[in-house]
PDB file of C-alpha atoms in Angstrom:
ATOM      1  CA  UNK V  27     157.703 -34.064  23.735  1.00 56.00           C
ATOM      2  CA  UNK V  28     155.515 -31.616  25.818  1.00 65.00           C
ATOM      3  CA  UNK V  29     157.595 -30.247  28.766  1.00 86.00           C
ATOM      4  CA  UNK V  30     155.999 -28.952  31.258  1.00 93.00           C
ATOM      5  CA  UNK V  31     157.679 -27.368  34.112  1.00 95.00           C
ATOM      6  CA  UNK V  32     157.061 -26.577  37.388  1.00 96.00           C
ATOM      7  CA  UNK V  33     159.375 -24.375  40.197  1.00 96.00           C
ATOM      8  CA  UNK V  34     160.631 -24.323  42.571  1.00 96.00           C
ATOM      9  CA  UNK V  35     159.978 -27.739  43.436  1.00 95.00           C
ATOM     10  CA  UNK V  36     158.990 -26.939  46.760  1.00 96.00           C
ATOM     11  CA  UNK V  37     158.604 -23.627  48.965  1.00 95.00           C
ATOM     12  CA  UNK V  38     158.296 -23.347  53.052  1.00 97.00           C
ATOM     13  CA  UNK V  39     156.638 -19.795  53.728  1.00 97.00           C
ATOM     14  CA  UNK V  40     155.557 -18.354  57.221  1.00 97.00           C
ATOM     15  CA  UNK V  41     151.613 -18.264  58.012  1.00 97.00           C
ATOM     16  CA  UNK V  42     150.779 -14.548  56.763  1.00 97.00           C
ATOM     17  CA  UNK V  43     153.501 -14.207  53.736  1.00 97.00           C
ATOM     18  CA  UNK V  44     152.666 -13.840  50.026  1.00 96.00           C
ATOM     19  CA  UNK V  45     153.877 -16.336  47.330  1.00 96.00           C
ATOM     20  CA  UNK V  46     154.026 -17.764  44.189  1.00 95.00           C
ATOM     21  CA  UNK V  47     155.514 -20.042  42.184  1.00 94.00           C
ATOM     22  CA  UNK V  48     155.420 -20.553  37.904  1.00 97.00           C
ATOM     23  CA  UNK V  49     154.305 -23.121  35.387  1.00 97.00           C
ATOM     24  CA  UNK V  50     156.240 -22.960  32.393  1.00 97.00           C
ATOM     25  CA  UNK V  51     154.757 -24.893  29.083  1.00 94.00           C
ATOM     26  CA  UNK V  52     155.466 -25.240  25.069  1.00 91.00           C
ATOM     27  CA  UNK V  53     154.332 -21.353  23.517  1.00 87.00           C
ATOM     28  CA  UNK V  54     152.932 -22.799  20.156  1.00 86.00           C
ATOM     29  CA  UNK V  55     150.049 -25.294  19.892  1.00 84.00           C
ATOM     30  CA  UNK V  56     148.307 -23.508  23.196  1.00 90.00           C
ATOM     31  CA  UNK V  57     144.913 -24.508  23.598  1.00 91.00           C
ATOM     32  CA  UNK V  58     144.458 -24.243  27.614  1.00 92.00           C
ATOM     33  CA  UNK V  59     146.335 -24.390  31.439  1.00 94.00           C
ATOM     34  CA  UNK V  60     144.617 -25.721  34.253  1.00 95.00           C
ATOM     35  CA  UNK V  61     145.849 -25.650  37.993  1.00 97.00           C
ATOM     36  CA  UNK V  62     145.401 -28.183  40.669  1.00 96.00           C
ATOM     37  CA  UNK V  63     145.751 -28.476  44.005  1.00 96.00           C
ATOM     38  CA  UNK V  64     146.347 -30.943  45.400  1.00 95.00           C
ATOM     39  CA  UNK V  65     146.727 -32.158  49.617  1.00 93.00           C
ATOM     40  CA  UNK V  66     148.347 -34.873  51.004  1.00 87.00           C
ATOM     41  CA  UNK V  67     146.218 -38.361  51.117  1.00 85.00           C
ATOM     42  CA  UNK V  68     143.552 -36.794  48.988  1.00 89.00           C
ATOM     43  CA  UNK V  69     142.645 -36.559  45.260  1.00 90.00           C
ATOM     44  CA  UNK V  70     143.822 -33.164  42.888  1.00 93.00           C
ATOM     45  CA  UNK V  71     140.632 -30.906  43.061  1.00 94.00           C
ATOM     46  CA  UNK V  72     140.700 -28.153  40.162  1.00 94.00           C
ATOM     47  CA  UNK V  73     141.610 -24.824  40.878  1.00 96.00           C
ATOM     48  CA  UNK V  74     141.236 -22.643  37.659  1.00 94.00           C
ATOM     49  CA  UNK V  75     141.281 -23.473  33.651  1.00 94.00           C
ATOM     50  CA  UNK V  76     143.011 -20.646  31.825  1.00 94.00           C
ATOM     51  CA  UNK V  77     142.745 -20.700  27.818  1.00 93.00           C
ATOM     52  CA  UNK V  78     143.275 -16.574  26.524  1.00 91.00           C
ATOM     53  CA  UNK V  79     146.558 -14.746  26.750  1.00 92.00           C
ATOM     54  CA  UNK V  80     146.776 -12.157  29.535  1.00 92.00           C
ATOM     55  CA  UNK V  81     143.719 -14.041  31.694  1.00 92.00           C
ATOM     56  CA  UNK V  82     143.781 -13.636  35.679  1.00 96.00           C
ATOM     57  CA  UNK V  83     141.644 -15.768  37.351  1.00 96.00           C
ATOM     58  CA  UNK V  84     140.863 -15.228  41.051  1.00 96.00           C
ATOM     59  CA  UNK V  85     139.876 -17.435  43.863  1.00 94.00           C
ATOM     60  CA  UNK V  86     139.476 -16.038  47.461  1.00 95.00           C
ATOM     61  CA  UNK V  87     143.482 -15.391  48.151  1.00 96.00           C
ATOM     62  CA  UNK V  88     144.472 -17.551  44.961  1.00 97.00           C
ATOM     63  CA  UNK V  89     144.790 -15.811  42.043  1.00 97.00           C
ATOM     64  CA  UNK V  90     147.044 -16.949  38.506  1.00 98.00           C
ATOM     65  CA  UNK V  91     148.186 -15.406  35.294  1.00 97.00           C
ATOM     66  CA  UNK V  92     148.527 -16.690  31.880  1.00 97.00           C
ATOM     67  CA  UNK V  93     150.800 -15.819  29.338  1.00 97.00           C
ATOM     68  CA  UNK V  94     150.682 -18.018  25.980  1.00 95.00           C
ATOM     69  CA  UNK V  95     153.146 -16.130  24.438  1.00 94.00           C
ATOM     70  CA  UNK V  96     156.132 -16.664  26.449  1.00 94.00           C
ATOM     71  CA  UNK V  97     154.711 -19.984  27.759  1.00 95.00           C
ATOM     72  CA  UNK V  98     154.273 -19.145  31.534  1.00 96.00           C
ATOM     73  CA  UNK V  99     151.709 -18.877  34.097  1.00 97.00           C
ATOM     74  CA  UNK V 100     152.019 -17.642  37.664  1.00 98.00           C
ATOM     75  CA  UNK V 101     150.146 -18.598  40.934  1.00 98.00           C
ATOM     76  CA  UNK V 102     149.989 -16.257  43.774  1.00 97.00           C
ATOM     77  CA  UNK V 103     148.717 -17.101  47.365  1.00 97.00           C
ATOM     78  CA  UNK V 104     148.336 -13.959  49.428  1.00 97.00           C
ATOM     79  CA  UNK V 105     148.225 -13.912  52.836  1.00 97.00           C
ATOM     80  CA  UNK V 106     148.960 -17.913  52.801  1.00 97.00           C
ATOM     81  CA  UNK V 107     147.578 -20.054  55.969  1.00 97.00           C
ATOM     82  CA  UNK V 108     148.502 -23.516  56.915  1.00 96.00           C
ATOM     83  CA  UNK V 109     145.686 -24.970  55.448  1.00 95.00           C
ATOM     84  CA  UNK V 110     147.140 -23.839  51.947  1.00 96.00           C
ATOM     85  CA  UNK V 111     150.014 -26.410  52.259  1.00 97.00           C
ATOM     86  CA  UNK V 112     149.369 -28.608  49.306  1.00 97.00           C
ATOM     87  CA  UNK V 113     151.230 -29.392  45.931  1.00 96.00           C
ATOM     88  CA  UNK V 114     150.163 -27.053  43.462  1.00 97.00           C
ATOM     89  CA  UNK V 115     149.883 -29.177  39.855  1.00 96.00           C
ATOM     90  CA  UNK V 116     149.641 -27.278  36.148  1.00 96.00           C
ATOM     91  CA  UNK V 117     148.414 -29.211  33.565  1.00 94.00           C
ATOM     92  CA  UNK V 118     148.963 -27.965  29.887  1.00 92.00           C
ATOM     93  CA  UNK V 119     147.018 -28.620  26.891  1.00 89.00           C
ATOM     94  CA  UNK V 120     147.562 -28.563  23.134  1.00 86.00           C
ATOM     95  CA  UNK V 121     145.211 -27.794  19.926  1.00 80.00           C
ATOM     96  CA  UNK V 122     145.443 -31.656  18.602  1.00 71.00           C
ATOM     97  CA  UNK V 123     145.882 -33.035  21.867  1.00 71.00           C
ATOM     98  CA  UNK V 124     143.634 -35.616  23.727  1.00 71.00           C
ATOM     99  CA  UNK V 125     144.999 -35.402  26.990  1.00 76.00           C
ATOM    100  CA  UNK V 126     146.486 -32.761  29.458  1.00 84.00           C
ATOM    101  CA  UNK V 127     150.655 -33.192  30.170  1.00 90.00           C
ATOM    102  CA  UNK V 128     150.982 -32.284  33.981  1.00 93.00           C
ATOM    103  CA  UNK V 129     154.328 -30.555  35.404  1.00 94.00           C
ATOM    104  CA  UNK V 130     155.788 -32.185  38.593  1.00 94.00           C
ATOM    105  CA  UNK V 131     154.352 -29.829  41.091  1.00 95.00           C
ATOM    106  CA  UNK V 132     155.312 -27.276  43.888  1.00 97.00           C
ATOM    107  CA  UNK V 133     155.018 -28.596  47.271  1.00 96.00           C
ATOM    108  CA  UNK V 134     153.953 -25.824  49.367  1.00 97.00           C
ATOM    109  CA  UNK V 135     154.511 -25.419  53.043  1.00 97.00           C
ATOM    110  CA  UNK V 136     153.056 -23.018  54.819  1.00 97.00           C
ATOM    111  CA  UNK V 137     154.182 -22.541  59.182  1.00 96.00           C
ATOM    112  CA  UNK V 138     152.464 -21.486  61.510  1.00 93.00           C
TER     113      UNK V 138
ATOM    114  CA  UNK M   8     127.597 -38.389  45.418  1.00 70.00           C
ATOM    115  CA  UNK M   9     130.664 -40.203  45.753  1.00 80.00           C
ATOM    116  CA  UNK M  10     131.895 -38.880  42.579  1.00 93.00           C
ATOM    117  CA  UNK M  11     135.293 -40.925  41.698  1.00 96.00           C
ATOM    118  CA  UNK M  12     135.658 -44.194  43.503  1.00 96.00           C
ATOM    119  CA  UNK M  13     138.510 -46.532  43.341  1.00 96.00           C
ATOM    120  CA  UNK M  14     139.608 -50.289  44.514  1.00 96.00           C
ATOM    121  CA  UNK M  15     141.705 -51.131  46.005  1.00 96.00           C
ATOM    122  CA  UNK M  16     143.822 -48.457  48.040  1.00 94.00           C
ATOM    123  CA  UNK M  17     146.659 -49.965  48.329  1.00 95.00           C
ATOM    124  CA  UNK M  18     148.047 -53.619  46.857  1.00 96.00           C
ATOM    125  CA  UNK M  19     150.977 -55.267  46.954  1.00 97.00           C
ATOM    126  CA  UNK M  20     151.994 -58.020  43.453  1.00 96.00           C
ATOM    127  CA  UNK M  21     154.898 -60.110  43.333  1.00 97.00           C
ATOM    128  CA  UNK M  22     157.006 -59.619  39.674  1.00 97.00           C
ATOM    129  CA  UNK M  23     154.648 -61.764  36.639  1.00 97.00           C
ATOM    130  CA  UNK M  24     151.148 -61.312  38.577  1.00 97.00           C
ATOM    131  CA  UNK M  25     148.286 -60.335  37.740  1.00 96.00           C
ATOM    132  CA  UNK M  26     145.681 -57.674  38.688  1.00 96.00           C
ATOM    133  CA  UNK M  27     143.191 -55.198  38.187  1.00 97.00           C
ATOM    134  CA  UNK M  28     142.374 -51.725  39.190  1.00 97.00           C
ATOM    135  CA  UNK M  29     138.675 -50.532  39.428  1.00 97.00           C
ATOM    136  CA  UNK M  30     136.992 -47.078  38.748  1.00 97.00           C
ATOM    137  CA  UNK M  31     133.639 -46.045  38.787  1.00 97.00           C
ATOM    138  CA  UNK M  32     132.244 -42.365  38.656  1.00 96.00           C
ATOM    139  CA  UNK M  33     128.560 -41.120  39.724  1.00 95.00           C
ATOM    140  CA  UNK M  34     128.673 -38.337  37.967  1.00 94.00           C
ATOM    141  CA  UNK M  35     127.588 -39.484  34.588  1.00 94.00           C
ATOM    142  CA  UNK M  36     130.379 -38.131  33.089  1.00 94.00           C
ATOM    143  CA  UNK M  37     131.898 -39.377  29.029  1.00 93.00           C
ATOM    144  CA  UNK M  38     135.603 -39.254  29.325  1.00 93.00           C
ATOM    145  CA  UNK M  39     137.628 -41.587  31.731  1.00 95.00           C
ATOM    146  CA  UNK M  40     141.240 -41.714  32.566  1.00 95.00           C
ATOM    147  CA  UNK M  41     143.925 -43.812  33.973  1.00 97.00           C
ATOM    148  CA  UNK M  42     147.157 -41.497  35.164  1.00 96.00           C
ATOM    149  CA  UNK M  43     150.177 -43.261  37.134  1.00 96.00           C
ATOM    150  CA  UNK M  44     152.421 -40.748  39.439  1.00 94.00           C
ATOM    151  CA  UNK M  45     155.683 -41.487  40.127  1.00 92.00           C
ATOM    152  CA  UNK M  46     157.960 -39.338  42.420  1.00 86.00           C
ATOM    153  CA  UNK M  47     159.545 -36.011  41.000  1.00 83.00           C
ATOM    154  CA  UNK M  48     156.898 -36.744  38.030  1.00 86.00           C
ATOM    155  CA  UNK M  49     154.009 -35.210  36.809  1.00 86.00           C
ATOM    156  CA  UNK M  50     150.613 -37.423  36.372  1.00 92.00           C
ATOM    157  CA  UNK M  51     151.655 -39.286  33.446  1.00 94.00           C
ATOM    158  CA  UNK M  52     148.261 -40.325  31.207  1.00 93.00           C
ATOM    159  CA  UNK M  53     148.279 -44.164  30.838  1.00 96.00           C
ATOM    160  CA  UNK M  54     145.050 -44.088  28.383  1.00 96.00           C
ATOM    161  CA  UNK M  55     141.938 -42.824  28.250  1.00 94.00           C
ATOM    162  CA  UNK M  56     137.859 -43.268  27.123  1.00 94.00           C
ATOM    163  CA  UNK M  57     136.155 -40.356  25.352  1.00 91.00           C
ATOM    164  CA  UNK M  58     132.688 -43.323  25.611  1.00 90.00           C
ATOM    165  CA  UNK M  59     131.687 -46.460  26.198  1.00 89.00           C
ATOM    166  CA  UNK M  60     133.190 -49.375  24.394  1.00 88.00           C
ATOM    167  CA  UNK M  61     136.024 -46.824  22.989  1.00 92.00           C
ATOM    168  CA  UNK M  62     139.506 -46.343  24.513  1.00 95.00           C
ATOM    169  CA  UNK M  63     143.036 -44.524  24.121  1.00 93.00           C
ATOM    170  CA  UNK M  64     146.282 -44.951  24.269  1.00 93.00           C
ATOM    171  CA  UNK M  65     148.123 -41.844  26.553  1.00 91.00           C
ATOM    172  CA  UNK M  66     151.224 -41.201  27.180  1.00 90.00           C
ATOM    173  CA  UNK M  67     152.917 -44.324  28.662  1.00 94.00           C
ATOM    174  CA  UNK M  68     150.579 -47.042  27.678  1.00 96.00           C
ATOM    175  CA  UNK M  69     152.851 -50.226  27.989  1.00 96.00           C
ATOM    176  CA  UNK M  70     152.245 -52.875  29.909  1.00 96.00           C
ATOM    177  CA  UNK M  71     148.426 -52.075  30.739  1.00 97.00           C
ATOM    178  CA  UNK M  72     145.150 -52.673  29.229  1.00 97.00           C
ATOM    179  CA  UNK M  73     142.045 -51.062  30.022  1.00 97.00           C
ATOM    180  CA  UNK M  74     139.009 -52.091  29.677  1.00 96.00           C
ATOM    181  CA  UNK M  75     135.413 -49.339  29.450  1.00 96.00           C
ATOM    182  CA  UNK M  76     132.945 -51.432  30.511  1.00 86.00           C
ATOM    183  CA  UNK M  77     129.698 -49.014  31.027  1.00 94.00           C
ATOM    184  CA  UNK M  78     129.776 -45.453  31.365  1.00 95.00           C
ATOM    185  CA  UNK M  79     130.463 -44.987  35.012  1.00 96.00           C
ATOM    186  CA  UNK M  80     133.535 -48.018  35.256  1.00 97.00           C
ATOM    187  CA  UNK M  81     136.520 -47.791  33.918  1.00 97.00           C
ATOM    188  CA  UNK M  82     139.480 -50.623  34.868  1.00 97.00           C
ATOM    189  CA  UNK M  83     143.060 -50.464  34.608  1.00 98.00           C
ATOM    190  CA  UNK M  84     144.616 -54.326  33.813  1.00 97.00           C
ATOM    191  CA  UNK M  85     148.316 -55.431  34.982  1.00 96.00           C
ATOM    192  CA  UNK M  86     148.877 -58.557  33.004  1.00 93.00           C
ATOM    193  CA  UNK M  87     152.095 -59.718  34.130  1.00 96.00           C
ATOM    194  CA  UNK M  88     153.146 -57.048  36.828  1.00 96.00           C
ATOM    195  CA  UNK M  89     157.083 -55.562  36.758  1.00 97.00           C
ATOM    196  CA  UNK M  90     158.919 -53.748  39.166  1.00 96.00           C
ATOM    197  CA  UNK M  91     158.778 -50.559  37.070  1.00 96.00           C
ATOM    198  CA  UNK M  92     155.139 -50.367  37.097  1.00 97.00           C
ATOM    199  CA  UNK M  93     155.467 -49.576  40.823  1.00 97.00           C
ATOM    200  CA  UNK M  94     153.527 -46.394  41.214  1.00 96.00           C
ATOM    201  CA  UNK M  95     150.279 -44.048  42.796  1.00 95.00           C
ATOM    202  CA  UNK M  96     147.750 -45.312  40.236  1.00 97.00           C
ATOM    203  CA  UNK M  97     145.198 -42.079  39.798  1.00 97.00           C
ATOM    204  CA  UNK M  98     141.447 -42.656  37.388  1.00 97.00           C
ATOM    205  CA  UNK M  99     139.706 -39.618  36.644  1.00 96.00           C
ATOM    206  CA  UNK M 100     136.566 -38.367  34.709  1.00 95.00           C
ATOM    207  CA  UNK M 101     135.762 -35.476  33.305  1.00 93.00           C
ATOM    208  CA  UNK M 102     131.839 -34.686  31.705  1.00 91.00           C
ATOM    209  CA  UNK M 103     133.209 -33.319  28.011  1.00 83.00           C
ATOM    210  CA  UNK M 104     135.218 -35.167  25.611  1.00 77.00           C
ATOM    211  CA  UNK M 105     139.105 -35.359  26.006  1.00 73.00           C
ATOM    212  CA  UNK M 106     141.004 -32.183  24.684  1.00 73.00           C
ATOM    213  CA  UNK M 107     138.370 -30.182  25.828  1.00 78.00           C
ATOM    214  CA  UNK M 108     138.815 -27.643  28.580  1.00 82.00           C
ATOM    215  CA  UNK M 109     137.034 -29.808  30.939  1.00 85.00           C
ATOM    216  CA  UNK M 110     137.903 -30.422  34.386  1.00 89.00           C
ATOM    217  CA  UNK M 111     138.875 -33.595  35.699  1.00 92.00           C
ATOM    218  CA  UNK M 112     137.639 -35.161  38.736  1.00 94.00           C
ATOM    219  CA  UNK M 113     140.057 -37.218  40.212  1.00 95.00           C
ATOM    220  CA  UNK M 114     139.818 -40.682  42.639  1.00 95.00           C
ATOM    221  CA  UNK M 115     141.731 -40.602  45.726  1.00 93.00           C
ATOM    222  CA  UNK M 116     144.670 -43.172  44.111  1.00 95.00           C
ATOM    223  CA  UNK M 117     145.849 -46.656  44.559  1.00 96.00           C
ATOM    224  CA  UNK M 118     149.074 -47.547  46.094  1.00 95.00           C
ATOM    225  CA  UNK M 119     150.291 -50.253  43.758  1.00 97.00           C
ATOM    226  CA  UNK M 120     153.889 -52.120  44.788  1.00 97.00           C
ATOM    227  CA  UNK M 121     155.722 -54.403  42.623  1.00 97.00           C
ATOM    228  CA  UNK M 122     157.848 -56.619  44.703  1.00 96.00           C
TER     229      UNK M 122
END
């Protein structure tokens, strides 16, 4: 069984503050991590794929870290604005495996 | 382009019917998949097709069929509808075979209730 989990489960932050929230996954059998994100009444749109230990990827105030070793990965928002509320899906992936094993999410709130 | 497409949005079955879910992608992409999301869940893979005229089972196959009918359609088949198949039914495509580090497009979901 491929656990993949996802916390906290849900986060309220003020308009301006700085977050982030973690993706944990199996530490053998890595083969990549991708993020989602995802807004109400619309489809998940792809946010990064991760696949080497110790990767950052960046996008505008979204950035994530991978670490295959340990089986984690972070996403930060900095700065976070109301249009960044959204549930924030990881989906892991194994060598040998044909499909991608999602966690449950982080529903993120942001006020303004 | 419209990229993923799906039909219908929402439906409602009584327990024992029938129905199926459509998908089509525009983007001439290989790989299709049918996901079901339940709440508190992740998207949980129901199968998959790497091509057309081959097809998968994922990770919670039971009680569906699926059917890749040409490259850009991909359906979803309730034979005899339960309760526990209640759900946010989600197809997706992605341009690479499965298990690579493709993205996945996703549609935008079909409410399915089982009365």
């Amino acid at each position: 069984i491929l656990n993949v989990e996802q916390s906290p489960q849900s986060l309220h932050v003020q308009e301006g503050d700085s977050t982030n929230f973690t993706c944990s996954f199996p530490s053998s059998n890595f083969y990549a991590l991708h993020w989602y994100r995802w807004e109400t009444a619309k489809s998940p749109e792809a946010l990064f794929v991760m696949t080497l230990n110790g990767d950052e990827k960046k996008k505008g105030r979204i950035s994530a870290t991978l670490n295959t070793k340990e089986g984690y990965s972070y996403l930060y928002i900095k700065g976070s604005q109301p249009e960044d509320s959204a549930t924030y899906l990881c989906a892991f992936m194994g060598y040998n495996n044909n499909d991608m094993r999602f966690g449950a999410g982080t529903r993120l709130t942001v006020k303004p | 382009n419209a990229g993923v497409t799906q039909t219908p949005k929402f439906q409602v079955l009584k327990t024992g019917q029938s129905m199926t879910l459509q998908c089509a992608q525009d983007m001439n992409h290989n790989s299709m998949y049918w996901y079901r999301q339940d709440p508190g869940m992740g998207l949980r893979l129901i199968y998959y097709s790497a091509s057309e005229g081959t097809t998968d089972k994922g990770e919670v196959p039971n009680g569906y069929n699926v059917s890749r009918l040409n490259k850009r359609e991909f359906s979803l088949r309730l034979e005899s509808a339960a309760p526990s198949q209640t759900s946010v039914y989600f197809c997706a495509s992605s341009e690479s075979l499965p298990g690579t580090t493709d993205t996945q497009y996703f549609g935008p979901g079909t409410r399915l209730t089982v009365l």
